[in-house]
Each structure stands twice: as C-alpha cells, then as structure tokens.
Amino acid sequence: MREHWLIQPEWSWNQPNKHDPTYVHEWVQSLHTMNNPPELLLYGAPLSRSSISVSGASLYPMEFRRIWKGFATYNIEKNIDLSSFLVGDAGDISMHTTDISLSHDRIKQSTTFLCSKYPYTRTCMIGGDHSTTACAVRGIQQAFPDETIGILQLDTHLDVRDPKIMGPSNGTPIRQLIEENIVKGENIVNIGPHGYYNAKPLVDFANKHHIKIITLKTARKAGVIQTVLHALKTLSEKVDRIYVTVDLDVLDISFAPGVPASTPGGMTTEELFDSLLEIGSHAAVQHIDFVCLDPSKDTPVNETVKIGGYAWMQFVTGCVLGKIS
Amino acid sequence: MREHWLIQPEWSWNQPNKHDPTYVHEWVQSLHTMNNPPELLLYGAPLSRSSISVSGASLYPMEFRRIWKGFATYNIEKNIDLSSFLVGDAGDISMHTTDISLSHDRIKQSTTFLCSKYPYTRTCMIGGDHSTTACAVRGIQQAFPDETIGILQLDTHLDVRDPKIMGPSNGTPIRQLIEENIVKGENIVNIGPHGYYNAKPLVDFANKHHIKIITLKTARKAGVIQTVLHALKTLSEKVDRIYVTVDLDVLDISFAPGVPASTPGGMTTEELFDSLLEIGSHAAVQHIDFVCLDPSKDTPVNETVKIGGYAWMQFVTGCVLGKIS
Amino acid sequence: MREHWLIQPEWSWNQPNKHDPTYVHEWVQSLHTMNNPPELLLYGAPLSRSSISVSGASLYPMEFRRIWKGFATYNIEKNIDLSSFLVGDAGDISMHTTDISLSHDRIKQSTTFLCSKYPYTRTCMIGGDHSTTACAVRGIQQAFPDETIGILQLDTHLDVRDPKIMGPSNGTPIRQLIEENIVKGENIVNIGPHGYYNAKPLVDFANKHHIKIITLKTARKAGVIQTVLHALKTLSEKVDRIYVTVDLDVLDISFAPGVPASTPGGMTTEELFDSLLEIGSHAAVQHIDFVCLDPSKDTPVNETVKIGGYAWMQFVTGCVLGKIS
Amino acid sequence: MREHWLIQPEWSWNQPNKHDPTYVHEWVQSLHTMNNPPELLLYGAPLSRSSISVSGASLYPMEFRRIWKGFATYNIEKNIDLSSFLVGDAGDISMHTTDISLSHDRIKQSTTFLCSKYPYTRTCMIGGDHSTTACAVRGIQQAFPDETIGILQLDTHLDVRDPKIMGPSNGTPIRQLIEENIVKGENIVNIGPHGYYNAKPLVDFANKHHIKIITLKTARKAGVIQTVLHALKTLSEKVDRIYVTVDLDVLDISFAPGVPASTPGGMTTEELFDSLLEIGSHAAVQHIDFVCLDPSKDTPVNETVKIGGYAWMQFVTGCVLGKIS
Amino acid sequence: MREHWLIQPEWSWNQPNKHDPTYVHEWVQSLHTMNNPPELLLYGAPLSRSSISVSGASLYPMEFRRIWKGFATYNIEKNIDLSSFLVGDAGDISMHTTDISLSHDRIKQSTTFLCSKYPYTRTCMIGGDHSTTACAVRGIQQAFPDETIGILQLDTHLDVRDPKIMGPSNGTPIRQLIEENIVKGENIVNIGPHGYYNAKPLVDFANKHHIKIITLKTARKAGVIQTVLHALKTLSEKVDRIYVTVDLDVLDISFAPGVPASTPGGMTTEELFDSLLEIGSHAAVQHIDFVCLDPSKDTPVNETVKIGGYAWMQFVTGCVLGKIS
Amino acid sequence: MREHWLIQPEWSWNQPNKHDPTYVHEWVQSLHTMNNPPELLLYGAPLSRSSISVSGASLYPMEFRRIWKGFATYNIEKNIDLSSFLVGDAGDISMHTTDISLSHDRIKQSTTFLCSKYPYTRTCMIGGDHSTTACAVRGIQQAFPDETIGILQLDTHLDVRDPKIMGPSNGTPIRQLIEENIVKGENIVNIGPHGYYNAKPLVDFANKHHIKIITLKTARKAGVIQTVLHALKTLSEKVDRIYVTVDLDVLDISFAPGVPASTPGGMTTEELFDSLLEIGSHAAVQHIDFVCLDPSKDTPVNETVKIGGYAWMQFVTGCVLGKIS
C-alpha cells in the first residue's frame, strides 16, 4: 500500500515570491519545496461522485487555488499581514474514476501520511463533497491513535443518513464516524441546522447519540460568535483535538448559489466569516475542511468561489491572531 | 353555472404515505381522497396573463408542489412534526386560455365552493398574479355573506391602480375590493411598502380610504414581528375573518430574483419567515395566498421557488403551533 | 479647445411632463430646455476602457436613465414628492474610441464647463469606471481654483495604485489627485474597505498620506450612518466643498453581481441607501459620482442597475430633505 | 368606435436622416411625418397574453425597432441600397391589459384603417403571437371586401386548433379564418411542418379544408425557394391579394432559441432569408407579418432578435428588387 | 441475486389514453400494465457518476419522459400515426449511490431479465453515460448466449480507453466488450469520429481490433444515410443481432450544448434524424441506446432534450415503417 | 526602445512532453526552450480596449491555450499526427493598461522582432480585437521591407472605417494599411461579407481601392474552398507573402455566440474549417491571425472557444499536409 496519493496540481498561478509576497498565490508554497514544516498544511480531495445528487464539488480544489490571485495577504480590519505564516500546499489526492471506495481509502491514507509526517501542523482539506470528511477523520485517528477527536460542524444538515442503505455518500459522514467509534456523538457539535432540512428520524438518531444540535435561531439568540466560542471551549475540555468541518451549505442560498444543498434561512457570510476568525485562533482546532462547493453551479461572477476563498482567509487570519495572542 | 373548476394536477411527486410521512410530498393529501375535512385547504390559481408585464406566475402552483420533495415535515427549530396536521390539496382551478374575465370568475366560484363546503377550514391559494386575490376574497365574501373581511397585505406595492383604466389586472386587486364594498379600506393593513414604488396618486387613494400603510422602515423600528402581531390584533378586533395576502415582491430583489416586481430595499427572508409563523398561529387568520412568483425567471438553482416553499412551511408550522398553544 | 463635449443621449424614455410628473423619466429635464439653473445637474461619463480588467461600465449611463421608468418621484418612507426639485440632465460626454487620455481630458473640461456655468448647482456624474473621478475632481478644481476639495469615498478599495506603472486606470484616481496636489490625503475619508482587497503597500501609501480609512467593521460598530455623518462633519470643517464618490463595488457581491470588483463581506444595500440620504442632505456635499457598475454583467432581472437607480434616488431625496430642514 | 388605436412608440433610436440615411434607424420614417404614402407600412401588435403558454412576444415590436441600429440600408450581395424605398412606421396598436377580445378587435380596426387609408401600400405587422394574424386578415378583408385573400404560411404548426375550446389563442388563427369564411382552406399554403408537432386530428382538419401542407422535407426536395415560388404563383392565380405570415417557430431551435415553439428539425436561416427575398419581390404579396418571437427568452447576445431583423430586411430587399425587375 | 432492479418512475405525465392517444405521454404504456409483449421496450439507466468528468446524464431518463408531452404521435412527413405501435416502459434501473460496480451489474442483470422475458421485443435503453452500454450488451449476450452481437456506434469518440487504468468509465465501453470477447472488433462500426478528439494510441487500438471507423467527412462523401445503410447491411451479414448505440456527442456542439462531450465539426440533427429512420426500419437492429445527454447543462429552452426526444421518435417511426414495408 | 515585449504566460497546462505528446498542451513548446527555430510561431496580442463596443477579446489568448487539453495531436480524417511539427509559443505581448497607442506599437515591434529572428517561420497571432492586425502587418513590413504583402481576409466586415474619426480601433485596420501604403487595396481579398453589415460608403471606399470583395453567397456558388484556393492563387502571383486574417465574426451567430460582432447569415464552421486546411497547406501563406473572439460572452459550455481551437488546429493540419505534398 502506498503511503499517500498526493499529486501536485498543475498550476502556474501559484508562483511563490518568498521575499515579498503580496497576494495569496505568491505566498502559499508547494509543500515539496519547503525546508521547514508548514504551520498550515493544505490538501485537496477532489471527489464528488459520492454525492447523492449530481455534484461538481470535485472541481473546487482547482478553483479555490485559482481565486488566490484575487486576495491580498493583508487583512485591513486586523491590520495584519499573513505572509510570514507558513502555508504548504500538498496538492490534490489522486482520485479513481469509478472506484469510490478506493478514492475514499486514498483520502484516509493521505491524511494519515500528512498528519504523521507533520504532527504539529494544522491541516486543511479542501473538498469534494462531505463524504470526504469521514475519510479524513479516519486518517487522523490512525495517525493519532491515542487521542480523542471532537467535531465542530457548521452545516445545515446533520449528515447522519444510514451508509448501510446508500453507501458512504455525502449524507452519511457523521454517522459513519459514530458507528465506527471514531468520534463519539457527545463530542460533536453542529451549529447551523434550521427549517425543514433534517427529517425527524435523523434528528432522533442524532439525539440518541447525544450530538449537540444548535439551530441557527438558537445560535443567533446568544450570538453566533459566542455560540462558536462556547462550543470550542466545551469540546476542548473533552477531546484532544478538534476537527472543524465547514459544509458551505450552512450558508443561505442567497449567498451561496454554487452550493447545491444550500437553503433559504441559512447563515450569512458575515456570521461565517466572523466565526472562522475565532475558530482559527483557537488552539485546540487542529484540523479543518471546507466541503460541498460546486463551482460549476456558481454565478457567472463566481460569487460562491469568492466566498469560499474569503472563508479560508478568515480561518488563516484567525491562526495568525491566535499565535500573537 | 358549475360550482367550481378545480382539477387535480398531474403529479406523482405527491405520493401520500399516510402511515409515516417524512417529506412534504408524502404528507399533503389529495382533497378527493380525504375522509375528514382538512385543517388547511390548498388550491392553485394558475393565472398570470392578467399581469401588466409579461409574467409566468401561472407556472408557480406546479413548481410549488414539485419543491415539496425538498422539505421534511419536521421543523428543527420548534422541534415539531407537522405530519399529523391535515392538509388537503384541491388541485388547480382550470383557467381559460383567452377569456381572463371568465378565469377570474372561476377563481371566485371555486373559492366560494371550497369555503362553503369546508367552512371551518383555513384556505391557502397559490397564485398566479395578484389579480387572483380580488377573486378569492370576492368568493369568500359570497360564502360568508354576513361576515366582515379584513386584509393583511405583505407587499411592496399598494395595488390600488384603477381597474377602469387597465381592467382587473395585477395592479388593482385592493382597489377592486374597496370599490365593490367587499373590504373597507380601514380594514386593510399593508406592511412592506418602501422606496419609490408607489406613485403619489396611489398613495393618496390609499390614504383617502384609510388603508393602513406601514413602511418597512417603520415596521423595522418596532420590529417586523411586533408590527405584524399588532396588525393582526387590530384587525381581529374589527373584522370576522382575516385574509392574508403575501405578494412575494415584498422580498428584497437579492432574495427573490424570480419575482419580477421585487425591488431593492425590500424585506429579508428572515423577516418574512418569522412573520409567517405568527400569522399562521393567529386564530383570526382564515385565509392566505402567496402570489406573483414567476418560476420562469428564477435562478438556475431555483432560489425563489425554494423560498416560496419555505414561506408556506412557516405558515403551516404557525398553524400547528397555534393549535398547541 | 472646445469648452465641453456633452451630447444629449438618444432617449425617448425621458419625456418630461412638466405639469404633473409621476415617474422619474417624466420629471428629469434636459438641461438644454431648462429656463433656470437646475438644483442638481446630471451628466454621464461613459468610459471604461481605462479599466484594468474588461468592463462594460461605459454602458451604465444609458441603462441608468432607462431604469427611471421603474421609479416613482414619490418616497413613501419620507412622504415626500421629489418632482418640484429641479434636476437637469446634461447628457453624456462624448468619448474617443481609442485615445483614453483625450477622453479623460474631455471629462475634465466638461466638468469645468458645467461647474463654471452653474456654480451653485450640485453635480452628479454617472460613470464609467473609477478613473473618471480623478478627471471630474480635476475639472472642479479648475472651476473653483480658490477652494479646497475633500473627498468622501465609499469603496472597498483605496484606489491608490501607481499611475506611473499602469497609467491613469481605474485603480489609481485617489493617488492621481494626491500626487497632483488637487486633494490632500488628509482631506480624504474612505468608508468601506474590508477583508483582503487592498495590498499592504497600498495601505502604507494611504497611511503615509493620512487618508482616513474606516473599515466596514469599524463603521458598523459606531453605526454606518453615524460614521458617515461624522466623516461629513469632519471634512466640512476642513474643506470648502465635499466630493462624494460611490464606487458601487463597496456593496457585497450578493447584492451587486453587476459590479465586477464587488466582493464578499461588503456593505448591504440598506447601509448604502441610508448613508446616501444623509449625504444628500448635507450642505457641504456639492458633487457626487456613482461608478463601476457594469450592466453587461448584471443578472437577467437587472438587480444591480435597479440598486444603482435606488441609490441615486436616495441621494436626491436627501437633497430635498436638506432643503426643507 | 375609434377608427384605430395606433400610438407612436417611445423611441429615439429612429432618427430619420432623410438626406443621407446609412443605417435602418436613420431611414425608416414615422408615418405621421411623411408627405407621401409609404411603399411599405409597418405597425406593431404587441399582444401575447393570448398565447397558450407564457410568452413575451409582446416585447418584440420594441426590440425589433431597437435592433435597426445594427443594420445598414445597403445589401452587399445584391449591391443595392434600400434607403430610397419609403417605409413608414405607424407605431404600435394600444393593447388592453386584461381584455384580450378588445385587443384583438383593435388589431382588426387598425389594420382596416391603415389598409383603407393606404390601399396601394404593402403592410407589415410585427407581432405579437400568432393570434394577431387572424385579426389582421379580418381587418384586410373589411378594407377590401370584394377581394379574395390567400395565405402563404411559413410555420412549423398548422394553427388550426379549435377556438371554441380555447378561445382565439395563438394556436387557432387559421381555423378562425376558415370558419369565418374569410379565407378558404384551398387558398392557404403552409410550408414548414415537419416531425411530430401537429396532432393527427389537426392534420385531418387541414386536409378536409384543402389546406396545402408542404413539409420541410418535401420543400427541400424541390428546393425551398422553388417551393415558395410555386406556392406564390399558384396562389396568385386564385386570389386577389396574398398575405404571408411568418411564424418564426418555422426556424430550427438551434437558430431560434428565442421562439418558444421552435423545434428541432426546422428551417435554416439561410432557407428563410432566401425565401423572403422571393416573397418580397412577388407582386401579389400585399401583406406580411412576423410573429411569435419572444425577446425575453433570447440568448444574451440576442441571436433571435438579430435573425428577426435580418428576415425583415430580406423581405424589404425583395420589395426593392421587385420594383426594379 | 434479484433478477432485475427496475422501478417505475414517479410520473404523471404518462397517462396512457389507450383509446385515442394523440401525444406521446398518452401513448407509451407502463410495461406492468400491458397484456401483450410490447414491440419496443424502454428502460432507463440513470447512471453518470461513472463519467470521467462531472456529468448529470443520470437526469436524462426523467427529462426524456417529461418531454413526451411536446410530441404528437403523428409524423407529418411520413403521414403515419405511431399510436398503434406497442411501446412499454419498464421504468428505471435502481442505481446505488456509491457502488458504481454494483450499479453496472444491475444494468446488466436488468437487461438480461428484460431480453429473456421479451425475446422478440426490441429494447431501447436511455442512459446515463456511455459506460452503461457495456453493461447492456453484456446483459444481452447473457440472454442470447448463442448469438453474435454487432455494434453500430454513432459517436465522436471511439470509447476504447483502457478500463484497467480508469475503471469501467464512460470512455471505455467498446474496449471492455472487446477485451471480454463479447463483441469482436470487426463487428463494430463507428460512424462519426472527426477532428482531433481521438488520441493516436486509441485509434491504433481500434485499428488493431479491426473496428470499422468511418469519419464524418467520409460518411458525408457517400451520404450519411447511405453510409448507415451500408454499415447495417454489412453487419447484418455477419452477426445475429445489431446493437445501435447513439452517443449524442456525435452531434455538433451548436446543436447539442447539453452534451458535455459534443464538439465542433460534428453531425447535424438532420443527418442524425434521417439516419435513425433507417436504423429503426432495419430488421436486424434489435437494441438501441441513447446516452450522454446531460439535461443540467442544457439551454434554458431545453434545446438538447428536445433533440433527444426527436431522435427517439425518428427511431420509432423507423420501426413502424419497417413493419409496413 | 526594447526590441519586443513578449512575456511567457503563466500556464501549467502546457507541459511539453517532448518524447511522446498526445495532446496539444503536451506538444506546443515554449519558444524560449527550443533549440531550433519552430516551423510555426505563436504569440498573443491580448488587446481589446481598442474595440468600438465593449469587448473581452483580450482574454482569448489565455483561453485559447487552456482549451488545448481538449485536443489530441492526431487528426482522424487525414490520419496524420501533428506532433512532429515544431510549434513554438512566444507568449503574450505585454499591453499597457491605458495607452492604446503604446500597446499597438508594442504589437508592431514584437512582430518585427519575431519575423526578423525567425525569417523562415510562419507566424500566428492570437488576438485581441481586429485593430491588432494592422500592427502585425506593419511589423512584418518592417521586417521584410523589400517584400510586398497581400491579405486574405475572412470577415463579415470590410474594416475600412476611418481611423481619423475614431482612432485605430477594431473597425479600421484594413484602411490603416491602405492609407499607410503598407498593403495595396488590390492585394486584399475579403471573403465573407453578406447581408446588411457594411454601410454603403465603406463599400465605396473598398471598391475605390480595388479590394476584392467576395460575398458569402458568391463564394458558395463556386464553392467556398474553391473560392479560397482561387484567392490564394491570385494573391500569390502578385505578392511575396500572404497574411491571412480570420475575424471570427465571419461565422454565423448560431455557431459563434462568443464573437460579439457575429451575425445571422454567416459562414458555417464546416466552411471555415475546410478553408483553413487549404490555407495552411498553401506555401505563400506566411502569416495568420485569429481575432475578435470574446470568451467572456461565450456559452457556459465554451462553444466558441472550442471552435477557435478547432480552427487553429485545421490551419496547423494544413501546414503539415503542405509539407508532405
């Protein structure tokens, strides 16, 4: 068994300018050319044929990198330049065309490989659909077998459909992890469900396993940031490492037309961006992913991909702020 | 004269699963197959050739039902399952191809028929353009000749253009009802007008007839929910039954691209959804309609139709909450 | 040298109905047919080949006028009819097809001409890209050589790129004006920057020249309106006339898909509309422009152009309110 | 009863330059300003609420005139300049918002008025949906009660649905005319039907009334031009004046996305353009219309409207060639 | 192992009107309700997650049936009504969400089941992507183990990529069948390749296995119909049953925007439609499929789905003509 | 003065695989890495702010290269692999943001530089708008001052507008060259004009200067290929080197939605592709360009860019065939 399946993407827009980067594509480095371990490690999992409905989320890792040219490394609100923070791009995991199970396994293996080689580095996986999250967490658990993992999920859905019925598709990752005893339900917090997008039997399953569901309405009453901070605090007291999974369908459909499962009544970008600043600056957060953004359904002006890029930048800004404080 | 013109739509997506419905299309029943009167009665008025500008709102009843598959019967915020609430779908009213006056009359007759047969059932008409509202209210008045009707209108426009000039088009329903003495101006509250979308002479007409106009700015100062509650309270003290008409152009254009007359500066979906919860739970509200959504102008991801479906679900959730409390 | 290059646009939708205008196209008059100086003078600068990226903002002046039919002269929130306020449309400045420098000069000359001829009239220029702002301010300075000019900029970007590198393009107007000593950096306030859209060296330039940068986050803490009011007050104490430049990319991309440089995390339309009411009613504001809206990238329902029209109407309403108070 | 309902459209793009017109909008004159009767008389019938399915064909007369700026008056293939040919634009017939029957009657009356006033002038009506054709022919018959009328129809459909069932909608005009004895079936030739777009009972009706149906396949075997010439010859031997109705759905859907009823397997633009040259030059052709083009469904580059403009230009070129020969 | 996985689609648009069907949705019957074996048997294989690039071809079977309402059962060119021809719809094969191999096997099994139960009935499979063809042919071979199968392929591509490298994806079906000795290369004719869409090594593979490649240019020289007829004749002399596979990417991209792999320089719809008439009327053709049409990429007016429906109708018309002659 | 302004584009999709290229992006080499002079030299002129109307043709060179991945180096019709033909990509000419005249001069200089350095190499410039053609021809003349240049133009328009009026825009290149005595009118052949897209005064200018105009109708009568061959023969007898300029607006709008100036009645892709094969194989053709394709207006499936790539491949195939014969 190969230890990993990472291949460097074909890109020229990433032209690291180590001496004086001003834009993101000049700043992020290829992992293979770095002398020191990065502080944040990026890799793509371009798989979406595991989606219940037709999805082009497999195209997101490429589009995510392409949008870097539109972002400066400087955040004007925090008056901070990110360019001294070391970000290494490990490339994309090579996916098989028709064997989804094999692709899932490669995501697990590659994650284990990266976590084992860079145990003190935070990881950020760019999906792909939400099925990739189960693989990544599985890989992390294998890399750190003695540690407990907690999950903070920003999502409109619970993602606890039954994999025995539909296979390990994008509706099932949380249930996979619970049923495999990789993550306990009580160590999972989901912020974002709202409206009519989770059938009763799925909510029953979540409750039975003590998943903490915080609806958007409830979060807004306390403040979304405060809710996120409280969730991180609670989780960090119970687990060794927190995995944050951002299903971009948590966003309201008016912001995220390019996320097929986004719905009315969802989170605003402001709420998400503010939350990610806190998430990035919290020490216990070791892993994050961004999933389910389908660039092929985006508007002609690429609104959703731009939001995806912004969201990631907020997380990184949080990382840097966390170092300073 | 036939007593009504309702025909069952051709749909398969409505497959009532009476024993254990989980999604809306499994829950809503065909009126013709129900043994008991429904608690909410649904019917479509697919007419939009009466619109001043080109409109495909006639397509909405069909698309409205098609979106049901995307909604669970369970509301996660209120922790309530709607599936024991009896909703009966009476189908769509058959519209004539070129005789708009005849179509309008059929809407009236069908409404009278339904209200007379199910006098204790709330009705919900799915338009169609806003001209259908005048027909429905006329039909209700005929069914309940001894009762006074009040209207709560959520709308960017006053809809008091002169039918003598342009016929009973979608710009005229409120004026029709006033001039026919079916509803008194003082029993009409319109929440939502804003900006530059009502010409001065129309505002003068409304004021002369004591229509209560509450601009969105004013409503937001007191709180949109509080404003809606106050309007319902005031109306319920003056009239026997409240008809709520939701012209979806009350929504901001950034939320509702599929509503041709939507404008900048309008209501957010959150405000509308919260309002509908209150409207549904208020005992005096006996009738509601949702009009002016044109699916043919919606985005490729059907943002507006999804919002339309969510809005209706909020009203129904309100109905169920109203029963409990 | 001709004194100006203004030509009347070919339009029929402007059919002044001097006796009783109800809609904007019936109200705004052609400057050439007015007997008295207007209170607000409108002119278009249809130039966008000076944009760094491909832009059709040159099409905006025409589309801006075409949208007038969709706006009544009456504002329902303020209960005020604008139609007695005198607005004169001077037409569009004739642009050269390939000589951008010549086009820029014509904008300057035409502005000087208009300001000299109507020294007590407020001006409103409809762009065009942001390079036109530098030309207009240059023209104003020539018309009023003894007065100091201050700028209130609503913008996501600082627009202080170096014209020596890329010519007088749309990324450079503020720097042009500073380097030409037409406006001092300390007399410039920019409200709206946020996120990752201004590279560090540009922020350094702005700081060095004492441009007051107020990020959107900061503005929201004090309230956007309060921030605008404070900026106007401060500027009015230092300068003789305030020029307000509204780069519509200040808006969040979810509101303004038709502004190529709009970004996530931007201003809401409600914040912009409220601000313009205050701006219009402030006596020191003598000039305004609206730039960078590209109708060719708008949605099929023209969401952005409608927002552009609304924004202008708010400014005008502010003008009228300012007269009254 | 008013004799006609024609109103001048609000347009500026038509700026007749009588001395030296180069483009179409400089050439076509307003009928009201002409000293002599025109050789071709143009008028619009902006009605499409009579369409079976949602149609914006009512928008075509306006878009048709707007496209004129894109056409020179010179035809390079025939080396002929059209600008000395007198074309008068009578404007659009005022349509009622909700009374379709009234609108239909106004089309008839206006046509009678124009034909009576300019008996030696060819007329060209721009629709609107196909129901307008029946009205126009009725109006012509009233103007020339002693003459027999024949119809050359270029269409994918027979348009002989039963008006008793669906009213005088766009699927019925030919049947209306036959049943009202205004045109005999034997004096109607339809070139263009193909495939599966005419139900058997409708074909039976057409055959029973001796409508000459020439499928596209059959026409192509003899040559489309030859088929058209032969039809014109045959008709001209039987009737006093030929009315040509061009339902643009005769075109293949790959050419005409903006014609809702266009289908695969239809006519190419080359075939239509060549045919119109012959039609225009045939002396017996006194009337023509172009119907069913819905600009709101056109591509972003306005492909179909451009084709509609080209088609009309070919007819006019034919008129001029017919004069010369 | 279940013998098949066919499930009836949820549709209402198919409402067989056995007494007098006029449109296709009134004519095609559900297989389960037929008393006699059908003459043509239809089934869907809604699988496209086996596509190399993102594809929504899995949505085609549903959209294919929905378009039936737009087609009459009568063909005007051949003056023939199809409604007495017995077409049975067996529904769609149930696909697994993540196990592509299992889905492929179900296609095979279902095909075997149908062919065994109705050995004298022609079958028509609606894909899905082109990987489904290999499964269907495998299933046919199992049903008729003693018969040799030949393939007539209308396709821009050879589809002989190596399944050992990328699994049984949509680029590999022909190679799968050759390497499994189910179909001999010499019994395969591919009409349609052109331009630059087949890499040299793939052409070498095809030549080595004696696949008959007829480029579009070559076919046009002899006439596309004549080429098809000759291919059918040649194949019918060598094999027992001919399987025709129509990859709709054989069409030129200007006709088929909704086929992701369509290219410039491809077949016209007229050529395809004419060919299918011949194919349908040829006695040796026992099986056909239509694959690779992705409705989610179609134009707003559904041009490609309409072409797909027309193509199928031509095949059926051919079947009926073949019976008569 | 720098001798040229060519910069290598940022691309990774061009990954020359010199040992065994199969796709175009593996085959075309960077000029800077080649040991021998190429047989065909490619360079981009990404300028379109010189266009009369808004154009994004400046984006074409980048999109042209990106499409290479979709083309094999093998042509199946001619059974020929192009990969041994040496194509060198010199990159794109650096354009100034606002100084169009400077940009034009750089195109000239770069062309002179390339032609002087590789005098025996064919050149292919990828535009940009049509104004770039005048610059390129000027540069060639400077490189080969003793040679006469002839032009074969495939174009719907004559492009002889007056640069004195509108500057050296995209409507003027041919007139520029004639008035500067760089190319004589009698050495210019334009194939493609049709319909109503050239005003009479422009045709008069062309005739006065003896430009040979061959309308599409005329070309089709003799056969488009024969017409092209005859034009090449005639020109080659009069001039030393032929420059072919392909304005992609020569194509019919149904093929080329992404070419803003394309029109109905234009050339088919088949006619263009066949012509380019002949052009490439003709020895006197030393230079070619492809201009006016605006990728930002293309369809979602990139139809026009794919056609642009195919057109170029046909020219290259012609080059290789010309070497063989």
Coordinates of C-alpha atoms in Angstrom, one line a residue, chain C residues 11-15 25-26 69, chain D residues 7-14 62 65-66 91-92:
Chain C
W11 CA -33.7 58.6 -25.4
S12 CA -37.4 58.8 -25.5
W13 CA -38.0 57.4 -22.1
N14 CA -37.3 60.8 -20.8
Q15 CA -40.4 62.6 -21.6
H25 CA -38.5 59.8 -16.6
E26 CA -41.3 62.3 -16.7
K69 CA -39.4 54.4 -15.7
Chain D
I7 CA -49.7 55.1 -30.9
Q8 CA -46.2 56.1 -31.7
P9 CA -43.7 54.1 -29.8
E10 CA -41.3 56.0 -27.5
W11 CA -38.1 55.7 -29.3
S12 CA -35.2 57.8 -30.1
W13 CA -33.2 55.2 -32.0
N14 CA -35.3 56.0 -35.0
M62 CA -40.0 47.3 -29.4
R65 CA -37.0 48.6 -33.8
R66 CA -34.1 48.7 -31.4
G91 CA -46.3 52.7 -34.4
D92 CA -47.9 50.1 -32.1

